[in-house]
PDB file of C-alpha atoms in Angstrom:
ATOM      1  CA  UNK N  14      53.702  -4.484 -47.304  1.00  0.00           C
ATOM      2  CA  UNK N  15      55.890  -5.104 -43.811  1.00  0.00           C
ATOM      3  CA  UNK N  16      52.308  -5.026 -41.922  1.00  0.00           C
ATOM      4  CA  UNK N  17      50.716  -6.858 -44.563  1.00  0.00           C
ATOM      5  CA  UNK N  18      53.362 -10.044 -44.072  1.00  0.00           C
ATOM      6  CA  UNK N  19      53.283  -9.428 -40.696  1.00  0.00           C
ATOM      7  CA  UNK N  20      49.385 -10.284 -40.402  1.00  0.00           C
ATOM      8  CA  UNK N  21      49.807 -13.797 -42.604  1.00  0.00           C
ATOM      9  CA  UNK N  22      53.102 -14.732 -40.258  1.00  0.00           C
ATOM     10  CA  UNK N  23      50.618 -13.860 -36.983  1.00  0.00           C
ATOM     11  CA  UNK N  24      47.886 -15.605 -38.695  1.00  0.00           C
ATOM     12  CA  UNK N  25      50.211 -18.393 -38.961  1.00  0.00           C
ATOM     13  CA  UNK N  26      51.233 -18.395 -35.655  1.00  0.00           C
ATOM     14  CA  UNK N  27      47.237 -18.624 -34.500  1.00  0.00           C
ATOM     15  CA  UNK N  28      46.456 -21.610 -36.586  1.00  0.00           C
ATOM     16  CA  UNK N  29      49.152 -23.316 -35.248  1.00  0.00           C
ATOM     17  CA  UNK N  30      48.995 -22.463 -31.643  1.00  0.00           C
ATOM     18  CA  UNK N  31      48.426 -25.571 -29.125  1.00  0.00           C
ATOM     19  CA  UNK N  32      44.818 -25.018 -28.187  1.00  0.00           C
ATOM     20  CA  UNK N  33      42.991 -26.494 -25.396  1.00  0.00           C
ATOM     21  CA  UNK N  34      41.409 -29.795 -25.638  1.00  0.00           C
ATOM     22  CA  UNK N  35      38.623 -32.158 -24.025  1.00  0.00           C
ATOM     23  CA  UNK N  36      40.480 -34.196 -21.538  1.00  0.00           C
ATOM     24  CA  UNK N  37      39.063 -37.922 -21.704  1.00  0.00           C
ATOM     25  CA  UNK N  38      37.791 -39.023 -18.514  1.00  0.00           C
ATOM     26  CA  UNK N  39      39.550 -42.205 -16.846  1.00  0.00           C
ATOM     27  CA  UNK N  40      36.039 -44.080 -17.068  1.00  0.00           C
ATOM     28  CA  UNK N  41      33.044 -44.800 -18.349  1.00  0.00           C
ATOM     29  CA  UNK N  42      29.958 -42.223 -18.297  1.00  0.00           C
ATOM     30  CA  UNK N  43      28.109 -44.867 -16.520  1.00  0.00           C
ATOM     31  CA  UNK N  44      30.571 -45.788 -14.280  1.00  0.00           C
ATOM     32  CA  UNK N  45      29.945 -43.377 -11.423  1.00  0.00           C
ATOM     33  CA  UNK N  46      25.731 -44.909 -11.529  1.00  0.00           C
ATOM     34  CA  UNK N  47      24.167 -44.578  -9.044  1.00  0.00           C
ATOM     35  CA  UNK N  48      25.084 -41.140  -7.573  1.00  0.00           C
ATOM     36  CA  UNK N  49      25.777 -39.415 -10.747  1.00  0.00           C
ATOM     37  CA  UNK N  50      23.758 -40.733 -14.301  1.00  0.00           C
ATOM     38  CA  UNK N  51      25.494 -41.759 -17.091  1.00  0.00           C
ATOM     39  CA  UNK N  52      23.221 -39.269 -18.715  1.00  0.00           C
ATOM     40  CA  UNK N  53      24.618 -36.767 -16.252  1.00  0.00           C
ATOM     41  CA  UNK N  54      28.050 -37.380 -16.831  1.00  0.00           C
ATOM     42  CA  UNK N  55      27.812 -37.484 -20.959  1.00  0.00           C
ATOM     43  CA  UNK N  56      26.337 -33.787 -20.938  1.00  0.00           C
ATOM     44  CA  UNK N  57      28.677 -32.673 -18.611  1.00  0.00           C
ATOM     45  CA  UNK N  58      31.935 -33.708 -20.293  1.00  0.00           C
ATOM     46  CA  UNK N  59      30.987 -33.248 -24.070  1.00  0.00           C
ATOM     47  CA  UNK N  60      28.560 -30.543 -23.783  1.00  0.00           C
ATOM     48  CA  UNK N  61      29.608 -28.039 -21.271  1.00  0.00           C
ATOM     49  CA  UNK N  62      33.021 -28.601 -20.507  1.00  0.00           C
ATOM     50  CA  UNK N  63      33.445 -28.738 -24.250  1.00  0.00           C
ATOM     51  CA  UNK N  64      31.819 -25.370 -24.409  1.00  0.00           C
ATOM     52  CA  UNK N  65      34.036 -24.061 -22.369  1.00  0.00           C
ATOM     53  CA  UNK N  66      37.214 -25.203 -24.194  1.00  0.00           C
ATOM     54  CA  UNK N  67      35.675 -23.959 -27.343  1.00  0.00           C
ATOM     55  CA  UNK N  68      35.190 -20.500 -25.620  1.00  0.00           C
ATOM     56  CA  UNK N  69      38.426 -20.719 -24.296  1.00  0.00           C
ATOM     57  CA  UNK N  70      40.303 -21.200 -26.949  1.00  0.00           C
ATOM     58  CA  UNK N  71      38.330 -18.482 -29.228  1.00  0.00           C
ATOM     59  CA  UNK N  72      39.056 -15.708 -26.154  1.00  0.00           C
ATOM     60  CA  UNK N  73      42.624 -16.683 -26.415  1.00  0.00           C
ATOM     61  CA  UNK N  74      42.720 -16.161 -29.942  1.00  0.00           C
ATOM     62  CA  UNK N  75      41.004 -12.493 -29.420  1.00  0.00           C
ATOM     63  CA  UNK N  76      43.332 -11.866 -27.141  1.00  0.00           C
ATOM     64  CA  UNK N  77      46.605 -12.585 -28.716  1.00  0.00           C
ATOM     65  CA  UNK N  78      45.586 -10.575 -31.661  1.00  0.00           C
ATOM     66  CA  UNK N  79      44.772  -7.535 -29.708  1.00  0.00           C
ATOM     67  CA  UNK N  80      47.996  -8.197 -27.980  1.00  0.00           C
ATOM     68  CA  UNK N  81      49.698  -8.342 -31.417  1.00  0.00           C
ATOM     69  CA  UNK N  82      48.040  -4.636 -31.954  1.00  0.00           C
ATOM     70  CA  UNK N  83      48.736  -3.402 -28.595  1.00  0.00           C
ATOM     71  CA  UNK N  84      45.269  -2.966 -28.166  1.00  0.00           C
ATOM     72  CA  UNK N  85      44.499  -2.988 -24.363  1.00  0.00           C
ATOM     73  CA  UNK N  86      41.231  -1.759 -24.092  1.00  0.00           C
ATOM     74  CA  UNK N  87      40.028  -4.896 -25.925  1.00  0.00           C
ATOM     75  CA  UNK N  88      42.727  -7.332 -24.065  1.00  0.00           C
ATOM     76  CA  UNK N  89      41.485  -6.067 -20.445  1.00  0.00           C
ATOM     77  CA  UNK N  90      37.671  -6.544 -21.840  1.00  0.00           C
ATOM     78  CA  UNK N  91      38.290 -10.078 -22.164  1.00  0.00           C
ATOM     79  CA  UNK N  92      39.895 -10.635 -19.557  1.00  0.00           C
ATOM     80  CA  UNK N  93      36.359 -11.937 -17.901  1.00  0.00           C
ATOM     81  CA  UNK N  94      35.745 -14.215 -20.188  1.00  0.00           C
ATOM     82  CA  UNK N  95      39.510 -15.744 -19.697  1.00  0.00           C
ATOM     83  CA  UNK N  96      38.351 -16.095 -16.244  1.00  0.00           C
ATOM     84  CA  UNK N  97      34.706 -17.717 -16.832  1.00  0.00           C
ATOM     85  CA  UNK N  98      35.780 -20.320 -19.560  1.00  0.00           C
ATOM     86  CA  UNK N  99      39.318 -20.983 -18.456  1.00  0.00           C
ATOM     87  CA  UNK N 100      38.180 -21.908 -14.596  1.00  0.00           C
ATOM     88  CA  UNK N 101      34.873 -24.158 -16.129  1.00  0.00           C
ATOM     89  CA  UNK N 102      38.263 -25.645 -17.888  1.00  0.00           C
ATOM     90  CA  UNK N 103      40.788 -25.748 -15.505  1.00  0.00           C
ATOM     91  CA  UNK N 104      37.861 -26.864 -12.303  1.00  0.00           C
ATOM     92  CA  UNK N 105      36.660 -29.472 -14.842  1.00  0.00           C
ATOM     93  CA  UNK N 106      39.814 -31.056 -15.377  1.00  0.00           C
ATOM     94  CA  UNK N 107      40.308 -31.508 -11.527  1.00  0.00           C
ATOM     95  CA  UNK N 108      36.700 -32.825 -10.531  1.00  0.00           C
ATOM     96  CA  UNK N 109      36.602 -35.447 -13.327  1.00  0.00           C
ATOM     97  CA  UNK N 110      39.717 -36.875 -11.364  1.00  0.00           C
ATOM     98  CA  UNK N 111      38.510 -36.163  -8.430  1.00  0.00           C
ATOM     99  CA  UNK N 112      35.626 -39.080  -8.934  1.00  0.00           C
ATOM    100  CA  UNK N 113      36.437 -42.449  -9.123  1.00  0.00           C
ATOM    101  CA  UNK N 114      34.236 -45.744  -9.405  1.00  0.00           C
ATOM    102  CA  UNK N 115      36.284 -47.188  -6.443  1.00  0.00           C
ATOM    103  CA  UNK N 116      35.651 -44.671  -3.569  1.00  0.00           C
ATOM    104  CA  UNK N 117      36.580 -45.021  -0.114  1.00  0.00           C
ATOM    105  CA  UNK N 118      38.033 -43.085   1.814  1.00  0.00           C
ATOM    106  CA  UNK N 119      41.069 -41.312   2.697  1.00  0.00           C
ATOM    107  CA  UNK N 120      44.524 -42.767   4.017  1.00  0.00           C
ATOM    108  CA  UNK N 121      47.901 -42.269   5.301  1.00  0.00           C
ATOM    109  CA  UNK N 122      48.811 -38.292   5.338  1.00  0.00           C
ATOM    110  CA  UNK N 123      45.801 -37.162   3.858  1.00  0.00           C
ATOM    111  CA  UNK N 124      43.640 -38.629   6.978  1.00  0.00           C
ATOM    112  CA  UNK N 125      46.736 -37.510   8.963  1.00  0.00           C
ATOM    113  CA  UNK N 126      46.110 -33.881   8.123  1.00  0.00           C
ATOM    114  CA  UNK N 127      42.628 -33.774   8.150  1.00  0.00           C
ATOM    115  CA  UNK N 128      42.323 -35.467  11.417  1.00  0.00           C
ATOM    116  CA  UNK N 129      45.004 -32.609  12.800  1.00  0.00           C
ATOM    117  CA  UNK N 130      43.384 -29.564  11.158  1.00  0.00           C
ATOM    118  CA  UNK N 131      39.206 -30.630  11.249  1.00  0.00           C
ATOM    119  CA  UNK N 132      39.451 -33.229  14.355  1.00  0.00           C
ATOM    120  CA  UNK N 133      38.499 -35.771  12.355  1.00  0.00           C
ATOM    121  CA  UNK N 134      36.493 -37.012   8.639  1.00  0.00           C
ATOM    122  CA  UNK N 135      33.459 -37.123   9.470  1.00  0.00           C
ATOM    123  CA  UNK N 136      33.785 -33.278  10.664  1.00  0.00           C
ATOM    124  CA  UNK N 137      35.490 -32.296   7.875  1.00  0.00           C
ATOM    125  CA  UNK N 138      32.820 -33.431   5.964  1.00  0.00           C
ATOM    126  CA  UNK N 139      30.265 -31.586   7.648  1.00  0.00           C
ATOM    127  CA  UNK N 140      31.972 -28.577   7.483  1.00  0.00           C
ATOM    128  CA  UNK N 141      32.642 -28.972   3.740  1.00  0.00           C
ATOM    129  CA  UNK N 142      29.307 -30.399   2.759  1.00  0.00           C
ATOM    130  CA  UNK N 143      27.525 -27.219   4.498  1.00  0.00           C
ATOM    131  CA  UNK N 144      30.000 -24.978   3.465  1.00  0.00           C
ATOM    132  CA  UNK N 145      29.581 -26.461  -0.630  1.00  0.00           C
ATOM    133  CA  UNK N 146      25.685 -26.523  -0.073  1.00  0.00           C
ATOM    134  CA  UNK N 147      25.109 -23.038   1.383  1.00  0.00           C
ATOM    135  CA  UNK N 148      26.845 -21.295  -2.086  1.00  0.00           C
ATOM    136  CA  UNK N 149      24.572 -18.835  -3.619  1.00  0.00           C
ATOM    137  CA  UNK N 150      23.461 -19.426  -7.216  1.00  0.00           C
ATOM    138  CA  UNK N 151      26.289 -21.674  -9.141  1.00  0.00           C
ATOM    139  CA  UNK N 152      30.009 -22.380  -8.070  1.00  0.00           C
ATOM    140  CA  UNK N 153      32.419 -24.910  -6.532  1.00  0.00           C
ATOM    141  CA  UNK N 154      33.140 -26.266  -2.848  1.00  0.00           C
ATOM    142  CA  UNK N 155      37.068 -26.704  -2.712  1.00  0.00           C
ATOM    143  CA  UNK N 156      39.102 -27.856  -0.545  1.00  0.00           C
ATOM    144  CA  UNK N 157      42.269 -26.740  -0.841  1.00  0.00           C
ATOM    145  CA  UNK N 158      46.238 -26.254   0.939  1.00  0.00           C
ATOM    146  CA  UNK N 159      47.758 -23.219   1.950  1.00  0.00           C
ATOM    147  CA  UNK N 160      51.131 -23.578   1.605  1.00  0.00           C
ATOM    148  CA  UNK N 161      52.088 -20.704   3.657  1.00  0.00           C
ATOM    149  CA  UNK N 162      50.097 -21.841   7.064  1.00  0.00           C
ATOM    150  CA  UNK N 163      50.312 -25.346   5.797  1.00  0.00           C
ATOM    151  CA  UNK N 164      47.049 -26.204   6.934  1.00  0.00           C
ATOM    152  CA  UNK N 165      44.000 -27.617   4.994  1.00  0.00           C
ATOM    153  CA  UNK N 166      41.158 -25.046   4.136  1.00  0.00           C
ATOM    154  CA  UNK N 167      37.548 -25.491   3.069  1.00  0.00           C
ATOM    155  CA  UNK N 168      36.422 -22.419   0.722  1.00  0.00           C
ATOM    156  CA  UNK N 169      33.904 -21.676  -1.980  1.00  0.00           C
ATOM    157  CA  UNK N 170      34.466 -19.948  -5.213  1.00  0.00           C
ATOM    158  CA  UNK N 171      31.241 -18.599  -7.428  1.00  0.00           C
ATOM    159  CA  UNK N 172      30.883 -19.479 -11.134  1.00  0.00           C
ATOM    160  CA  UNK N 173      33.950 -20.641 -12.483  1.00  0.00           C
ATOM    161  CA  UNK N 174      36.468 -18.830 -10.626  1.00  0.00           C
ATOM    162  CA  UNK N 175      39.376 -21.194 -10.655  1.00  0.00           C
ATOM    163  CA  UNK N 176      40.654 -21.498  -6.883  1.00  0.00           C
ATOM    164  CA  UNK N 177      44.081 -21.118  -6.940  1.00  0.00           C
ATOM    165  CA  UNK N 178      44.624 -17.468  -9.072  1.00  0.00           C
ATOM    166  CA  UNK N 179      41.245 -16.847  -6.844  1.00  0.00           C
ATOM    167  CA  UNK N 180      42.293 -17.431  -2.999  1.00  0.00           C
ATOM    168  CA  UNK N 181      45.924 -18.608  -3.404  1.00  0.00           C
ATOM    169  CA  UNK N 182      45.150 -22.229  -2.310  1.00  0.00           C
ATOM    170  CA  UNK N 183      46.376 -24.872  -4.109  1.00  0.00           C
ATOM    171  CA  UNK N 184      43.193 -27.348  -5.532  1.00  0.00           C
ATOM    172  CA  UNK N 185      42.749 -30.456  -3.801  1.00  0.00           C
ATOM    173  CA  UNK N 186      39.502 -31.616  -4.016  1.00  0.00           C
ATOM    174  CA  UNK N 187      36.213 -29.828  -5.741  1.00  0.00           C
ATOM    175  CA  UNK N 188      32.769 -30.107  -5.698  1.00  0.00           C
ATOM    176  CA  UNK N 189      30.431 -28.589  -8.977  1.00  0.00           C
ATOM    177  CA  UNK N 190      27.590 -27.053  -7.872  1.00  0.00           C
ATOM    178  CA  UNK N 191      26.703 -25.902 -10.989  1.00  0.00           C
ATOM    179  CA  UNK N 192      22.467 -26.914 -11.487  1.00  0.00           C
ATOM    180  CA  UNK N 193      23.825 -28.789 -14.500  1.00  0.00           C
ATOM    181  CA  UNK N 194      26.123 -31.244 -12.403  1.00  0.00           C
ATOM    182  CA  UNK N 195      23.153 -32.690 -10.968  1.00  0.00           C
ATOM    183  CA  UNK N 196      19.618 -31.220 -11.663  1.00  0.00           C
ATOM    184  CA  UNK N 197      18.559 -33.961 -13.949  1.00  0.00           C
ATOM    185  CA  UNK N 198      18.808 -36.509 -10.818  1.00  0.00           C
ATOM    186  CA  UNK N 199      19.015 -34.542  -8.017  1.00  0.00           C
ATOM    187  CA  UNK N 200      16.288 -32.021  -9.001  1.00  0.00           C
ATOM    188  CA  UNK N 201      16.534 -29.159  -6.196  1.00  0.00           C
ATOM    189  CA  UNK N 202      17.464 -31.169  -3.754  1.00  0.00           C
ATOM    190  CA  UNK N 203      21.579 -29.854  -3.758  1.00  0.00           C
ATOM    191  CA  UNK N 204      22.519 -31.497   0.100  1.00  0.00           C
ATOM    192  CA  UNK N 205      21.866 -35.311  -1.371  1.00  0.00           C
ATOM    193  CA  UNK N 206      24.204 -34.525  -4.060  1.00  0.00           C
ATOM    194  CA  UNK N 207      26.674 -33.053  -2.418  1.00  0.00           C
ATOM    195  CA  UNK N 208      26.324 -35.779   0.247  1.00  0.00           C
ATOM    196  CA  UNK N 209      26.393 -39.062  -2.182  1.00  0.00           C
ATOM    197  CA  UNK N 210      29.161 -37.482  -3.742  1.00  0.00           C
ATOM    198  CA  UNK N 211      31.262 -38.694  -1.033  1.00  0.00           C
ATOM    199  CA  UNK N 212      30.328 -42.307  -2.089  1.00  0.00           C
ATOM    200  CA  UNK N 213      32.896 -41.708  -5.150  1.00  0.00           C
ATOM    201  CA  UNK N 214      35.568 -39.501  -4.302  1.00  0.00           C
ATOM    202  CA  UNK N 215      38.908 -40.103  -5.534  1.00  0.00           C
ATOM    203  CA  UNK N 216      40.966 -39.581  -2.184  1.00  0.00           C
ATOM    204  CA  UNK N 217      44.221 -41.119  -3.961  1.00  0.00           C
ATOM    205  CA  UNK N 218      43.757 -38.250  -6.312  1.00  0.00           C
ATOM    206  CA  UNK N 219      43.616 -35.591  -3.323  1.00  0.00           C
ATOM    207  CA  UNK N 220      46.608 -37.651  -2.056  1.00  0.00           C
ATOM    208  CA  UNK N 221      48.465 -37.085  -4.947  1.00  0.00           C
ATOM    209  CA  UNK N 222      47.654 -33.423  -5.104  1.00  0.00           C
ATOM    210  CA  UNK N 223      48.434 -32.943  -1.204  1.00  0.00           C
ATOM    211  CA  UNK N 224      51.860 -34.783  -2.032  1.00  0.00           C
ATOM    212  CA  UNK N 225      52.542 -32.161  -4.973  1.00  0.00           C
ATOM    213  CA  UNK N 226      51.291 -29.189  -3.356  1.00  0.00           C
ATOM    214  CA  UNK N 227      53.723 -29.092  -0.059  1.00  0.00           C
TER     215      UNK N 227
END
């Protein structure tokens, strides 16, 4: 009987549960035209970032409920799949403020520092852009702050690896490489992606995060 009550209060407690959502994106699909289609941008947001909220929130579920039976066997087997769908959320929700309509360029500290750790932009974006187009397969280009050295660094993470539980750097700035993020207009051709991206970064964005991560 206790186990049986037990179950509909844990039940309960599922159905309830705050689960991950879509976040909206702060403009239009076909606001970012010309370097990334609205066509682009629609599939993106509602079709694979909503995947991977869906799958996120279904793994969570499987894994509170083994939790609930002390199963670990099962809650260490999903633990992959935490990874995979909660980074495609977590990266997804940082690129889609990372782009802005506006562009420009960076300002203030955020040219400061990069100017003190890569020499100057247009370096930095060199380095980045190579380092971003030279990942094997899919993944991300981040840029991201060390808070320890308190210096700037350029990585790479595969798949959907979210940076920060990954390398310890705090996100700044990323870049999907994913085939998805750009095949339809790009085709193959990932370095004129990558490249025109620049065209609609969001630097007040990476300002923001820069102010929040020191």
């Amino acid at each position: 009987m206790f186990r049986t009550v037990h179950q509909r209060m844990w039940s309960r407690y599922i159905c309830t549960r705050q689960k991950h959502t879509l976040p909206d994106l702060p403009y239009d699909y076909n606001a970012l035209e010309p370097v990334i289609s609205a066509e682009i941008m629609q599939l993106h947001h509602q079709k694979h970032h909503q995947t991977y909220v869906n799958m996120l929130n279904q793994t969570e579920e499987k894994f509170m409920e083994a939790k609930e039976k002390n199963d670990l066997k099962s809650m260490i087997s999903l633990g992959p799949a935490l990874r995979f769908h909660g980074g495609g959320h977590l990266n997804h929700s940082i690129f889609w403020q990372n782009l802005s309509p506006n562009g420009g360029e960076p300002q203030g500290e955020l040219l400061d520092t990069i100017n003190r750790d890569y020499g100057s932009l247009e370096n930095f974006k060199n380095i980045f852009s190579s380092a971003t187009v030279a990942i094997q397969g899919s993944g991300w280009g981040w840029l991201g702050y060390n808070k320890t050295t308190k210096t700037l660094a350029i990585t790479t993470c595969s798949n959907q690896d979210p940076l920060e539980p990954t390398t310890g750097l705090v996100p700044l700035l990323g870049i999907d490489v994913w085939e998805h993020a750009y095949y339809l207009q790009y085709k193959n051709v990932r370095a004129d992606y990558v490249k025109n991206l620049f065209k609609i970064i969001n630097w007040k964005d990476v300002s923001s995060r820069l102010a929040s991560a020191k």
